[in-house]
mmCIF file of C-alpha atoms and ligand atoms in Angstrom:
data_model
loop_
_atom_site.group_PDB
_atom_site.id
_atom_site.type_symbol
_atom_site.label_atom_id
_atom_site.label_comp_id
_atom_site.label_asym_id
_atom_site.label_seq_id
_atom_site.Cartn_x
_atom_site.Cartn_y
_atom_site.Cartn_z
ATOM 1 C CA UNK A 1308 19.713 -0.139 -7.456
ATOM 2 C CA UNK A 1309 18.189 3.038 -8.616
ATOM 3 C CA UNK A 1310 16.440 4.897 -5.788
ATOM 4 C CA UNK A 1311 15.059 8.069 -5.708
ATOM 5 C CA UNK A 1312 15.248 9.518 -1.780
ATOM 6 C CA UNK A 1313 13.096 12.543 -1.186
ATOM 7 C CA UNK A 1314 13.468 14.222 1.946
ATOM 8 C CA UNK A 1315 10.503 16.391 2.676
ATOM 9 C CA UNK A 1316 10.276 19.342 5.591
ATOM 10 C CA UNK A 1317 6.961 17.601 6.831
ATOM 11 C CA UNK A 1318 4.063 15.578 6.380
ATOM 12 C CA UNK A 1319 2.065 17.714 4.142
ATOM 13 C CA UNK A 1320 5.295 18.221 1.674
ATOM 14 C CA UNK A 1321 5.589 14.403 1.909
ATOM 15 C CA UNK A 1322 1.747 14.007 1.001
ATOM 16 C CA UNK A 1323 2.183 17.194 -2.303
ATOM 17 C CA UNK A 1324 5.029 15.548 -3.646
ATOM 18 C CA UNK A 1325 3.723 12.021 -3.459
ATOM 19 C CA UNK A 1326 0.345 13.213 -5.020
ATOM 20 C CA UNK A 1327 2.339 14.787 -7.940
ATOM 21 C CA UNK A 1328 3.965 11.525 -8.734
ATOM 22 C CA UNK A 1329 0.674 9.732 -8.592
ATOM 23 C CA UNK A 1330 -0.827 12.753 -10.750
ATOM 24 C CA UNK A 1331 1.668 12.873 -13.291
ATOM 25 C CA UNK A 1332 1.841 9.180 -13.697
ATOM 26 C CA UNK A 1333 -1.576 9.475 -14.899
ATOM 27 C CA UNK A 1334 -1.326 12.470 -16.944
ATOM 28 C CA UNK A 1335 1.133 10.145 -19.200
ATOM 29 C CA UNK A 1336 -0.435 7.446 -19.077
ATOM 30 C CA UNK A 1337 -4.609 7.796 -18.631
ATOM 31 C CA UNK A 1338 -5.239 4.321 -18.418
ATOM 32 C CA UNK A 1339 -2.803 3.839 -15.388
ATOM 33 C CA UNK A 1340 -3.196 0.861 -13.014
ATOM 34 C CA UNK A 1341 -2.035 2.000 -9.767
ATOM 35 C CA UNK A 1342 -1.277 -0.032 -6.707
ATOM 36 C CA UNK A 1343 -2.296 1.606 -3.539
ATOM 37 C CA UNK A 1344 -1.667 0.816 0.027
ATOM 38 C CA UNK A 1345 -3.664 1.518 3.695
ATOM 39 C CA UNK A 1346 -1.999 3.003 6.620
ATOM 40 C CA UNK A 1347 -2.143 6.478 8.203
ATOM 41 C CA UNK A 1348 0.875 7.303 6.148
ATOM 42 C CA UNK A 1349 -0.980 7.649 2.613
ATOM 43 C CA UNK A 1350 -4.032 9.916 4.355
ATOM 44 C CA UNK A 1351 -2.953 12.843 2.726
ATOM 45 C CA UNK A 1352 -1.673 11.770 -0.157
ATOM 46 C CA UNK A 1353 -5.093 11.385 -0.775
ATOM 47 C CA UNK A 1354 -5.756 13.828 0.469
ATOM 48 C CA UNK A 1355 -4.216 15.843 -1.995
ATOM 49 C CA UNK A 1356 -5.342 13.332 -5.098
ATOM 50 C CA UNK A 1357 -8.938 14.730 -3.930
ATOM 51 C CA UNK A 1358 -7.740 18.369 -4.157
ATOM 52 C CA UNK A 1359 -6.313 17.998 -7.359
ATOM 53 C CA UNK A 1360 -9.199 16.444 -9.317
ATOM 54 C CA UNK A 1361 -11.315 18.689 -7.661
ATOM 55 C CA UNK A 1362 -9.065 21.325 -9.322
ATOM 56 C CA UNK A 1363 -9.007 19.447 -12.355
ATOM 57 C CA UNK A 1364 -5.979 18.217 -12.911
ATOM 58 C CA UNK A 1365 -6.466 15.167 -12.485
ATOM 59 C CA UNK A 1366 -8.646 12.777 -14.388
ATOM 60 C CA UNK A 1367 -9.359 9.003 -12.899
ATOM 61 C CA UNK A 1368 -11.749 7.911 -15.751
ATOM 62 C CA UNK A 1369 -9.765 5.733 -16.852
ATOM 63 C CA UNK A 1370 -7.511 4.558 -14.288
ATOM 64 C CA UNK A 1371 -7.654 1.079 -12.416
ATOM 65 C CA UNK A 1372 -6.210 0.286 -8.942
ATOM 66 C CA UNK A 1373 -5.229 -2.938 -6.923
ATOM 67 C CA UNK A 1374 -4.929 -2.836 -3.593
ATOM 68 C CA UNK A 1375 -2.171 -4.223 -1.468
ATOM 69 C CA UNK A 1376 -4.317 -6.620 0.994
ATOM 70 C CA UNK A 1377 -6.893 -6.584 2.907
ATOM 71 C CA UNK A 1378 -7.887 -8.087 6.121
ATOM 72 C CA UNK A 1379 -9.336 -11.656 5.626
ATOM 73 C CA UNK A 1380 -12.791 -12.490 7.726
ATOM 74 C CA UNK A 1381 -13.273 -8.721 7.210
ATOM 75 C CA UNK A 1382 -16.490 -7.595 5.366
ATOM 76 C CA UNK A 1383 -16.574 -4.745 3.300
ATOM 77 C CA UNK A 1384 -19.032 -3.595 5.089
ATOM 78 C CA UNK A 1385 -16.840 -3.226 8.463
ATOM 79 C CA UNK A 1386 -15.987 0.514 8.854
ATOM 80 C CA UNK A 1387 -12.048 -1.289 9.754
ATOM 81 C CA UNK A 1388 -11.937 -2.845 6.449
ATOM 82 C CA UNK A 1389 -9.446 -1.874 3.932
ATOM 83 C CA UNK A 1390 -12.460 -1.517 1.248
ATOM 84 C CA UNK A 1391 -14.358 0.931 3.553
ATOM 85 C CA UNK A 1392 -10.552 2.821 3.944
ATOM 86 C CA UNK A 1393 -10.375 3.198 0.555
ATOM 87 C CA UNK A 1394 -13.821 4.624 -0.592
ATOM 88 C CA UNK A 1395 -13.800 7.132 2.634
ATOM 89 C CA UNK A 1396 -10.445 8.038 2.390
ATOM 90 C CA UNK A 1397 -10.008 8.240 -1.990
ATOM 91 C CA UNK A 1398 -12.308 6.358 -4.199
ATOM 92 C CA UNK A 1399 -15.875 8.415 -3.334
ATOM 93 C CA UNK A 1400 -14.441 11.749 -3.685
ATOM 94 C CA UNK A 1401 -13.361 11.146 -7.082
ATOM 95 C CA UNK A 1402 -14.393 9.744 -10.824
ATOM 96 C CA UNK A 1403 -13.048 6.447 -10.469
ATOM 97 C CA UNK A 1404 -15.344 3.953 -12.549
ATOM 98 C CA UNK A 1405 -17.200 1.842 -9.779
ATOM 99 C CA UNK A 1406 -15.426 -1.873 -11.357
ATOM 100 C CA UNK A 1407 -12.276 -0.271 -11.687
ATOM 101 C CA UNK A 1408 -10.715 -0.652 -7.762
ATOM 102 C CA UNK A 1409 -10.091 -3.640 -6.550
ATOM 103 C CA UNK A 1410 -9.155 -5.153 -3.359
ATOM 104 C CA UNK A 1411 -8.690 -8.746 -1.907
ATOM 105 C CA UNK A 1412 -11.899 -10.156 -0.878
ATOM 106 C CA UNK A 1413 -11.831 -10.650 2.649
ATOM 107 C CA UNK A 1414 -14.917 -12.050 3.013
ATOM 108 C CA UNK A 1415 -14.143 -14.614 0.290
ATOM 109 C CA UNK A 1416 -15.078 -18.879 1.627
ATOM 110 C CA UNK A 1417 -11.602 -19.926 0.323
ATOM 111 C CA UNK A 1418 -8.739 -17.466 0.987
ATOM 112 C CA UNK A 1419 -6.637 -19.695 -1.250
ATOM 113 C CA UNK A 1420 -8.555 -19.506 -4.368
ATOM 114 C CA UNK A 1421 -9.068 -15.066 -3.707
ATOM 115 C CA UNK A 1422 -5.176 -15.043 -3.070
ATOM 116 C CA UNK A 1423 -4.983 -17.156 -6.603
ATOM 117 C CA UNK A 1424 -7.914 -15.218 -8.599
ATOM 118 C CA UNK A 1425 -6.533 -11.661 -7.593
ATOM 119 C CA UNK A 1426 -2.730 -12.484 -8.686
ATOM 120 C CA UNK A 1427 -4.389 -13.273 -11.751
ATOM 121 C CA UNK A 1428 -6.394 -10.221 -12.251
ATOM 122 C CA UNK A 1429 -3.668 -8.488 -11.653
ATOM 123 C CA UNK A 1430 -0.942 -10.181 -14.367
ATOM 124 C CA UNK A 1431 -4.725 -9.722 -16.613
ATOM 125 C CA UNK A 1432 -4.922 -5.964 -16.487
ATOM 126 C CA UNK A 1433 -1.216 -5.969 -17.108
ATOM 127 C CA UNK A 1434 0.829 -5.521 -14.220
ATOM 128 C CA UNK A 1435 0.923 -2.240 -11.729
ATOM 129 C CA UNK A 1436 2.457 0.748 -13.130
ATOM 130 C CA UNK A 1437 3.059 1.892 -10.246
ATOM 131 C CA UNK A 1438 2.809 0.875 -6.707
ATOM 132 C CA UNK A 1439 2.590 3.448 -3.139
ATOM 133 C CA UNK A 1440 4.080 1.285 -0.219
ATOM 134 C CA UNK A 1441 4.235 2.149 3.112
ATOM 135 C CA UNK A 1442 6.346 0.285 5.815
ATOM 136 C CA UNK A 1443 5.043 -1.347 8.550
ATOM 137 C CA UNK A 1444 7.470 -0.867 11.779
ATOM 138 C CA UNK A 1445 8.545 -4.363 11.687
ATOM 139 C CA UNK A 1446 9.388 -3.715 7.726
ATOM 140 C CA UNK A 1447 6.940 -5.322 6.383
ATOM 141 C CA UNK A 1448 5.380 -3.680 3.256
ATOM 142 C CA UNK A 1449 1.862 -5.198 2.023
ATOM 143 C CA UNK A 1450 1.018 -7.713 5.082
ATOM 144 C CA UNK A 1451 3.959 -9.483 4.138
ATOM 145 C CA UNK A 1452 5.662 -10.089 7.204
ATOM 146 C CA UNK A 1453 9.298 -10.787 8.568
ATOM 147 C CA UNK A 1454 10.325 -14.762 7.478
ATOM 148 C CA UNK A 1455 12.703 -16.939 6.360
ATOM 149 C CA UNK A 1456 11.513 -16.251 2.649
ATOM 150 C CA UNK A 1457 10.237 -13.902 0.336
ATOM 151 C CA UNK A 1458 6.420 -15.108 -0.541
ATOM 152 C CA UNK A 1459 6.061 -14.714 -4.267
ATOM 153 C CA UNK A 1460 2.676 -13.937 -5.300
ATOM 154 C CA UNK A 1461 -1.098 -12.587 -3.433
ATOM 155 C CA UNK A 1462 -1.553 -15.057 -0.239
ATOM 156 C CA UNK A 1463 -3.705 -15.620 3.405
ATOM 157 C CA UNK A 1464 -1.307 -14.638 6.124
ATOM 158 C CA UNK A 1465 -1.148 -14.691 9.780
ATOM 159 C CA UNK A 1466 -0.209 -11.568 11.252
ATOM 160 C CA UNK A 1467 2.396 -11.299 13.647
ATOM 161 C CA UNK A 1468 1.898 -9.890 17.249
ATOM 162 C CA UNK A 1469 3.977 -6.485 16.104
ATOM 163 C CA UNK A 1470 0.894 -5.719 13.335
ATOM 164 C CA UNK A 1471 -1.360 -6.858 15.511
ATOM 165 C CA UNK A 1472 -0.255 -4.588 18.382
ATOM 166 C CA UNK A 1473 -0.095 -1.671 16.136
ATOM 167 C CA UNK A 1474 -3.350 -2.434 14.556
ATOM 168 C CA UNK A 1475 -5.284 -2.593 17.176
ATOM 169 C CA UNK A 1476 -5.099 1.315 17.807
ATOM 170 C CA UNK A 1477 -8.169 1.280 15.128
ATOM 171 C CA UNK A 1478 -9.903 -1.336 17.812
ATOM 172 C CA UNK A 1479 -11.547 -0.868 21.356
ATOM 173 C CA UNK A 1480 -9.586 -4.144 22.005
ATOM 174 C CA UNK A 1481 -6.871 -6.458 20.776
ATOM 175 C CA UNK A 1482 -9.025 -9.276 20.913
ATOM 176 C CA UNK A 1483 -11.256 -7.564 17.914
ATOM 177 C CA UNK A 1484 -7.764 -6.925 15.698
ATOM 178 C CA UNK A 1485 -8.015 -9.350 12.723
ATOM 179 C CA UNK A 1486 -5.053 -12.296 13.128
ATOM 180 C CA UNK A 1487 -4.719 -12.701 9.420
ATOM 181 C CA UNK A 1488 -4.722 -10.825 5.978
ATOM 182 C CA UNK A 1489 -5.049 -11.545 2.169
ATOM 183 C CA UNK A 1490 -2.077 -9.688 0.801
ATOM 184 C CA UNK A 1491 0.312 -9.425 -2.313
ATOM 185 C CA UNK A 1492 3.377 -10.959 -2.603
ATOM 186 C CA UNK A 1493 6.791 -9.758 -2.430
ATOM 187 C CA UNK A 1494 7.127 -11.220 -6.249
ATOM 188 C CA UNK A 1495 3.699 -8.651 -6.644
ATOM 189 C CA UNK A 1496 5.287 -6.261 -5.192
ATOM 190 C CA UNK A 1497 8.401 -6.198 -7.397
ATOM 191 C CA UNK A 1498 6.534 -6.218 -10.185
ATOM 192 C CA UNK A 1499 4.965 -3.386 -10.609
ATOM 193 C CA UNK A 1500 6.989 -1.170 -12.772
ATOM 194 C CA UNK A 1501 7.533 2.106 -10.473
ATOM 195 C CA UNK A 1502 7.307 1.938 -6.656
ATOM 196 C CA UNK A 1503 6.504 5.017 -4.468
ATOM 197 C CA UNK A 1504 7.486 4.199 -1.081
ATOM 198 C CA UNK A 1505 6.236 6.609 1.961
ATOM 199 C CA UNK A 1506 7.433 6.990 5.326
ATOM 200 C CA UNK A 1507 6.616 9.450 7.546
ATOM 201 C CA UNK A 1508 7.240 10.024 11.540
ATOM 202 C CA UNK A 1509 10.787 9.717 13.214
ATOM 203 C CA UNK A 1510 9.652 6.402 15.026
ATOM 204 C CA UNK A 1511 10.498 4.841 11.131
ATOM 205 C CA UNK A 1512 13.929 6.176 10.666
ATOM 206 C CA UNK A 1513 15.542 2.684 12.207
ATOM 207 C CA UNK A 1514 13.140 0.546 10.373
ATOM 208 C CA UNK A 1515 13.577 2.949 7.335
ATOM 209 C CA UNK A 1516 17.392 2.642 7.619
ATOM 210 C CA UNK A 1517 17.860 -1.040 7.897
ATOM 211 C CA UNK A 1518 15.462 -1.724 4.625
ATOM 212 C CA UNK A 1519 17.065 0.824 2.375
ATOM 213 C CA UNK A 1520 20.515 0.774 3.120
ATOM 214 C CA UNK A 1521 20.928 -2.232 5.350
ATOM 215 C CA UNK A 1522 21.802 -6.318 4.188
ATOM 216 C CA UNK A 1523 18.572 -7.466 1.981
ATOM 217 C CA UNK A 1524 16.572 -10.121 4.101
ATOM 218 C CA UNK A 1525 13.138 -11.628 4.248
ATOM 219 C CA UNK A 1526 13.714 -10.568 7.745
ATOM 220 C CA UNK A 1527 13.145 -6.892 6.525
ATOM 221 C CA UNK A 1528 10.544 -7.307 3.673
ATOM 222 C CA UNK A 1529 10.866 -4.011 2.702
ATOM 223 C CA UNK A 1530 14.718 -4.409 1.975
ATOM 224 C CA UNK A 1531 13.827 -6.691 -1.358
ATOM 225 C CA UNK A 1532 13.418 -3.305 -3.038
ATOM 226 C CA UNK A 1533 16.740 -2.489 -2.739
ATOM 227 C CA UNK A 1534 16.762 -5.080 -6.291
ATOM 228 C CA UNK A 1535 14.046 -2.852 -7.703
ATOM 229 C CA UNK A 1536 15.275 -0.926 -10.377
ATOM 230 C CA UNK A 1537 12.878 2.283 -9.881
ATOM 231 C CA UNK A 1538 11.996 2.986 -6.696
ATOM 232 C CA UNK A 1539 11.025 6.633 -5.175
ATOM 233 C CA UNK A 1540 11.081 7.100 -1.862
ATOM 234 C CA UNK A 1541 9.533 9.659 0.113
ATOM 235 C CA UNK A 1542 10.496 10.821 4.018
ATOM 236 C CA UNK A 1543 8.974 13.722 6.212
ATOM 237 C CA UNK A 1544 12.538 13.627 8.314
HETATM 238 C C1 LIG B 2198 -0.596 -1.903 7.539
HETATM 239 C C2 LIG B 2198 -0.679 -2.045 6.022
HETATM 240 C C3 LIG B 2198 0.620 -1.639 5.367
HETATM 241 C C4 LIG B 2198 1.057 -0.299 5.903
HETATM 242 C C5 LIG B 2198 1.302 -0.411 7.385
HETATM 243 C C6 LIG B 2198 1.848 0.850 8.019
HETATM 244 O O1 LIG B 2198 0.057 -2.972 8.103
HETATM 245 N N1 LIG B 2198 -1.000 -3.389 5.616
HETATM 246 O O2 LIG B 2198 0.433 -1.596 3.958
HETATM 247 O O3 LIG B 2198 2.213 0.146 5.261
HETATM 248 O O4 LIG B 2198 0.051 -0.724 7.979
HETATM 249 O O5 LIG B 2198 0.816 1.697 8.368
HETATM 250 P P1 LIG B 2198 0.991 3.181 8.843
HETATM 251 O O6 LIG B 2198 1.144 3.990 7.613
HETATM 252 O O7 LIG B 2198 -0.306 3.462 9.553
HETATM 253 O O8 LIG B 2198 2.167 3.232 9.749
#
Protein backbone atom coordinates (compact mmCIF):
# COMPACT_ATOMS: atom_id res chain seq x y z
CA UNK A 1 0.00 0.00 0.00
CA UNK A 2 1.20 3.39 -0.91
CA UNK A 3 -0.90 6.13 0.70
CA UNK A 4 -0.41 9.55 0.81
CA UNK A 5 -2.19 11.05 4.30
CA UNK A 6 -2.58 14.79 4.30
CA UNK A 7 -3.64 16.32 7.35
CA UNK A 8 -5.00 19.76 6.74
CA UNK A 9 -5.72 22.66 9.63
CA UNK A 10 -9.36 22.98 8.13
CA UNK A 11 -11.76 22.69 5.51
CA UNK A 12 -10.62 25.33 3.22
CA UNK A 13 -6.79 23.89 3.40
CA UNK A 14 -8.44 20.50 2.71
CA UNK A 15 -10.42 22.04 -0.36
CA UNK A 16 -6.61 24.24 -1.74
CA UNK A 17 -4.70 21.26 -1.52
CA UNK A 18 -7.19 18.93 -3.12
CA UNK A 19 -7.76 21.53 -5.98
CA UNK A 20 -3.93 21.59 -6.58
CA UNK A 21 -3.85 17.90 -7.11
CA UNK A 22 -6.78 18.06 -9.44
CA UNK A 23 -4.99 21.21 -11.14
CA UNK A 24 -1.74 19.81 -11.55
CA UNK A 25 -3.00 16.53 -12.77
CA UNK A 26 -4.22 18.42 -15.62
CA UNK A 27 -1.42 20.67 -16.20
CA UNK A 28 0.54 17.22 -17.09
CA UNK A 29 -1.70 15.72 -18.67
CA UNK A 30 -4.44 18.19 -20.71
CA UNK A 31 -6.50 15.56 -21.87
CA UNK A 32 -7.15 14.18 -18.26
CA UNK A 33 -10.24 12.05 -17.51
CA UNK A 34 -11.12 12.73 -14.05
CA UNK A 35 -13.52 10.88 -11.84
CA UNK A 36 -15.48 13.09 -9.59
CA UNK A 37 -17.74 12.42 -6.73
CA UNK A 38 -21.04 14.37 -4.94
CA UNK A 39 -21.24 15.05 -1.33
CA UNK A 40 -20.82 18.24 0.73
CA UNK A 41 -17.25 17.22 1.19
CA UNK A 42 -15.97 18.14 -2.50
CA UNK A 43 -17.99 21.80 -2.36
CA UNK A 44 -14.98 23.60 -2.16
CA UNK A 45 -12.79 21.77 -3.88
CA UNK A 46 -14.69 23.13 -6.48
CA UNK A 47 -14.83 25.67 -5.26
CA UNK A 48 -11.39 26.38 -5.66
CA UNK A 49 -11.20 24.53 -9.37
CA UNK A 50 -13.58 27.67 -10.23
CA UNK A 51 -11.08 30.14 -8.70
CA UNK A 52 -8.28 28.81 -10.38
CA UNK A 53 -9.50 28.78 -14.00
CA UNK A 54 -10.90 31.93 -13.38
CA UNK A 55 -7.26 32.88 -12.59
CA UNK A 56 -6.10 30.97 -15.37
CA UNK A 57 -4.39 28.32 -14.33
CA UNK A 58 -6.32 26.00 -15.13
CA UNK A 59 -7.50 24.90 -18.52
CA UNK A 60 -10.57 22.17 -18.85
CA UNK A 61 -10.70 22.20 -22.72
CA UNK A 62 -9.71 19.23 -22.98
CA UNK A 63 -10.48 17.30 -20.02
CA UNK A 64 -13.31 14.57 -19.64
CA UNK A 65 -15.00 13.47 -16.37
CA UNK A 66 -17.12 10.39 -15.14
CA UNK A 67 -19.04 10.63 -12.41
CA UNK A 68 -19.30 8.23 -9.54
CA UNK A 69 -23.29 7.50 -9.60
CA UNK A 70 -26.11 9.02 -9.67
CA UNK A 71 -29.47 8.53 -8.23
CA UNK A 72 -31.63 6.18 -10.44
CA UNK A 73 -35.51 7.42 -11.13
CA UNK A 74 -33.81 10.84 -10.77
CA UNK A 75 -34.13 13.28 -13.77
CA UNK A 76 -31.59 15.57 -14.60
CA UNK A 77 -33.77 17.97 -14.39
CA UNK A 78 -34.42 17.48 -10.43
CA UNK A 79 -32.49 20.27 -8.61
CA UNK A 80 -31.42 16.80 -6.09
CA UNK A 81 -29.90 15.11 -8.95
CA UNK A 82 -26.29 14.44 -9.12
CA UNK A 83 -26.28 16.04 -12.84
CA UNK A 84 -27.87 19.32 -11.55
CA UNK A 85 -24.92 19.02 -8.48
CA UNK A 86 -22.45 18.95 -10.84
CA UNK A 87 -23.23 21.82 -13.36
CA UNK A 88 -24.20 24.25 -10.22
CA UNK A 89 -21.55 23.29 -8.17
CA UNK A 90 -18.36 22.84 -11.17
CA UNK A 91 -19.19 22.21 -14.72
CA UNK A 92 -21.07 25.86 -15.62
CA UNK A 93 -18.48 27.95 -14.12
CA UNK A 94 -15.87 26.58 -16.22
CA UNK A 95 -14.72 25.56 -20.05
CA UNK A 96 -15.56 22.09 -19.89
CA UNK A 97 -16.75 20.94 -23.51
CA UNK A 98 -20.63 20.34 -23.08
CA UNK A 99 -20.14 16.11 -24.25
CA UNK A 100 -17.26 15.84 -22.19
CA UNK A 101 -18.99 15.08 -18.40
CA UNK A 102 -20.70 12.31 -17.93
CA UNK A 103 -22.84 10.83 -15.37
CA UNK A 104 -25.08 7.65 -14.97
CA UNK A 105 -28.36 8.18 -16.48
CA UNK A 106 -30.82 8.04 -13.90
CA UNK A 107 -33.59 8.46 -15.84
CA UNK A 108 -32.48 5.62 -18.14
CA UNK A 109 -35.81 2.57 -18.85
CA UNK A 110 -33.26 -0.22 -18.07
CA UNK A 111 -30.82 0.49 -15.19
CA UNK A 112 -29.05 -2.70 -16.25
CA UNK A 113 -28.15 -1.84 -19.70
CA UNK A 114 -26.94 2.28 -18.29
CA UNK A 115 -24.91 0.37 -15.50
CA UNK A 116 -23.44 -1.86 -18.64
CA UNK A 117 -23.12 1.12 -21.36
CA UNK A 118 -21.34 3.54 -18.80
CA UNK A 119 -18.63 0.80 -17.60
CA UNK A 120 -18.03 0.69 -21.12
CA UNK A 121 -17.61 4.28 -21.86
CA UNK A 122 -15.54 4.42 -19.31
CA UNK A 123 -12.83 1.34 -20.22
CA UNK A 124 -13.53 3.46 -24.04
CA UNK A 125 -12.08 6.78 -23.03
CA UNK A 126 -9.37 4.83 -21.31
CA UNK A 127 -9.77 4.43 -17.78
CA UNK A 128 -9.87 7.41 -14.94
CA UNK A 129 -6.70 9.06 -14.28
CA UNK A 130 -7.68 9.99 -11.42
CA UNK A 131 -10.57 9.57 -9.17
CA UNK A 132 -11.88 12.20 -5.89
CA UNK A 133 -13.79 9.86 -3.39
CA UNK A 134 -15.46 10.82 -0.53
CA UNK A 135 -16.72 8.39 2.26
CA UNK A 136 -20.01 7.91 3.11
CA UNK A 137 -20.38 7.38 7.13
CA UNK A 138 -21.19 3.83 6.74
CA UNK A 139 -17.82 3.59 4.41
CA UNK A 140 -19.18 3.35 1.50
CA UNK A 141 -17.41 5.27 -1.34
CA UNK A 142 -19.48 5.65 -4.77
CA UNK A 143 -23.09 4.21 -3.64
CA UNK A 144 -21.43 1.11 -3.10
CA UNK A 145 -22.61 0.00 0.07
CA UNK A 146 -21.54 -2.33 3.06
CA UNK A 147 -21.94 -6.35 1.76
CA UNK A 148 -20.70 -9.53 1.72
CA UNK A 149 -18.74 -8.67 -1.61
CA UNK A 150 -17.01 -6.22 -3.47
CA UNK A 151 -19.35 -5.38 -6.73
CA UNK A 152 -16.99 -5.20 -9.66
CA UNK A 153 -18.09 -2.90 -12.23
CA UNK A 154 -21.05 0.35 -12.68
CA UNK A 155 -24.49 -1.24 -11.21
CA UNK A 156 -28.43 -0.29 -9.88
CA UNK A 157 -28.26 -0.43 -6.13
CA UNK A 158 -30.55 -0.22 -3.27
CA UNK A 159 -29.54 2.10 -0.75
CA UNK A 160 -29.34 1.22 2.68
CA UNK A 161 -31.36 3.00 5.50
CA UNK A 162 -27.82 4.75 6.80
CA UNK A 163 -27.62 6.73 3.08
CA UNK A 164 -30.93 7.10 3.08
CA UNK A 165 -31.10 8.74 6.54
CA UNK A 166 -28.26 10.95 5.73
CA UNK A 167 -29.60 11.81 2.39
CA UNK A 168 -32.57 12.90 3.19
CA UNK A 169 -31.14 16.21 4.85
CA UNK A 170 -31.34 17.50 0.99
CA UNK A 171 -35.31 16.40 1.28
CA UNK A 172 -38.41 17.96 3.12
CA UNK A 173 -39.06 14.21 3.88
CA UNK A 174 -37.59 10.74 3.92
CA UNK A 175 -40.26 9.44 1.98
CA UNK A 176 -38.96 11.77 -1.15
CA UNK A 177 -35.07 10.33 -0.59
CA UNK A 178 -34.38 8.12 -3.65
CA UNK A 179 -34.09 4.12 -2.40
CA UNK A 180 -31.66 3.27 -5.12
CA UNK A 181 -28.62 4.56 -7.22
CA UNK A 182 -26.68 3.77 -10.49
CA UNK A 183 -23.12 3.72 -9.26
CA UNK A 184 -19.51 2.44 -10.13
CA UNK A 185 -18.08 -0.47 -8.96
CA UNK A 186 -15.54 -1.17 -6.48
CA UNK A 187 -13.51 -2.93 -9.57
CA UNK A 188 -14.26 0.98 -11.20
CA UNK A 189 -13.15 2.34 -8.50
CA UNK A 190 -9.76 0.60 -8.31
CA UNK A 191 -9.13 1.29 -11.54
CA UNK A 192 -8.58 4.47 -12.01
CA UNK A 193 -4.95 5.14 -11.85
CA UNK A 194 -4.65 7.87 -8.89
CA UNK A 195 -7.33 8.19 -6.17
CA UNK A 196 -7.89 11.43 -4.15
CA UNK A 197 -9.82 10.53 -1.23
CA UNK A 198 -11.51 13.51 1.00
CA UNK A 199 -12.77 13.53 4.36
CA UNK A 200 -13.63 16.25 6.23
CA UNK A 201 -15.57 16.78 9.79
CA UNK A 202 -14.57 14.86 13.07
CA UNK A 203 -17.91 12.77 12.87
CA UNK A 204 -15.56 10.65 9.99
CA UNK A 205 -12.53 10.00 12.03
CA UNK A 206 -14.06 6.33 13.20
CA UNK A 207 -15.31 5.56 9.80
CA UNK A 208 -12.02 7.12 8.42
CA UNK A 209 -9.96 4.93 10.81
CA UNK A 210 -11.47 1.57 10.29
CA UNK A 211 -11.15 1.91 6.20
CA UNK A 212 -7.58 3.07 6.14
CA UNK A 213 -5.93 1.33 8.74
CA UNK A 214 -8.44 -1.25 9.85
CA UNK A 215 -8.95 -5.29 8.37
CA UNK A 216 -10.04 -4.83 4.47
CA UNK A 217 -13.82 -5.88 4.17
CA UNK A 218 -16.72 -5.40 1.83
CA UNK A 219 -18.16 -4.47 5.11
CA UNK A 220 -16.10 -1.15 4.86
CA UNK A 221 -16.06 -0.44 1.04
CA UNK A 222 -13.78 2.13 1.40
CA UNK A 223 -11.09 -0.24 3.02
CA UNK A 224 -10.50 -2.04 -0.66
CA UNK A 225 -8.17 0.91 -1.25
CA UNK A 226 -5.94 -0.06 1.17
CA UNK A 227 -4.77 -2.61 -2.22
CA UNK A 228 -4.57 0.55 -4.29
CA UNK A 229 -1.22 1.33 -5.06
CA UNK A 230 -1.62 5.34 -5.22
CA UNK A 231 -3.92 6.68 -3.14
CA UNK A 232 -3.90 10.43 -1.57
CA UNK A 233 -5.80 11.11 1.11
CA UNK A 234 -6.91 14.26 2.39
CA UNK A 235 -8.33 15.12 6.23
CA UNK A 236 -9.41 18.57 7.79
CA UNK A 237 -8.59 16.86 11.47
C1 LIG B 1 -23.12 10.23 -1.15
C2 LIG B 1 -22.25 10.01 -2.39
C3 LIG B 1 -20.84 9.63 -2.00
C4 LIG B 1 -20.33 10.60 -0.97
C5 LIG B 1 -21.18 10.52 0.27
C6 LIG B 1 -20.69 11.37 1.42
O1 LIG B 1 -23.55 9.03 -0.63
N1 LIG B 1 -22.78 8.99 -3.25
O2 LIG B 1 -20.03 9.64 -3.17
O3 LIG B 1 -18.99 10.34 -0.65
O4 LIG B 1 -22.48 10.94 -0.11
O5 LIG B 1 -21.19 12.66 1.30
P1 LIG B 1 -20.73 13.88 2.17
O6 LIG B 1 -19.49 14.38 1.55
O7 LIG B 1 -21.88 14.85 2.02
O8 LIG B 1 -20.56 13.40 3.57
Amino acid sequence: MTMNHIQTENYAALSKKAALIIAGQILSKPGSVLGFATGSTPVGTYEELIRLYKEGAVDFGRVTTYNLDEYYGVPRTDPNSYYAFMHTNLFDHINIEDGATHLPNGSAADPVAESIAYEAKIKAAGGVDLQVLGIGNNGHIGFNEPDDHFPAVTHHVQLTDSTIDANSRFYASRDEVPKSALTMGIGTIMAAKKILLLISGTAKKEIMEKALYGPVTPQVPASILQFHNDVTVITDF
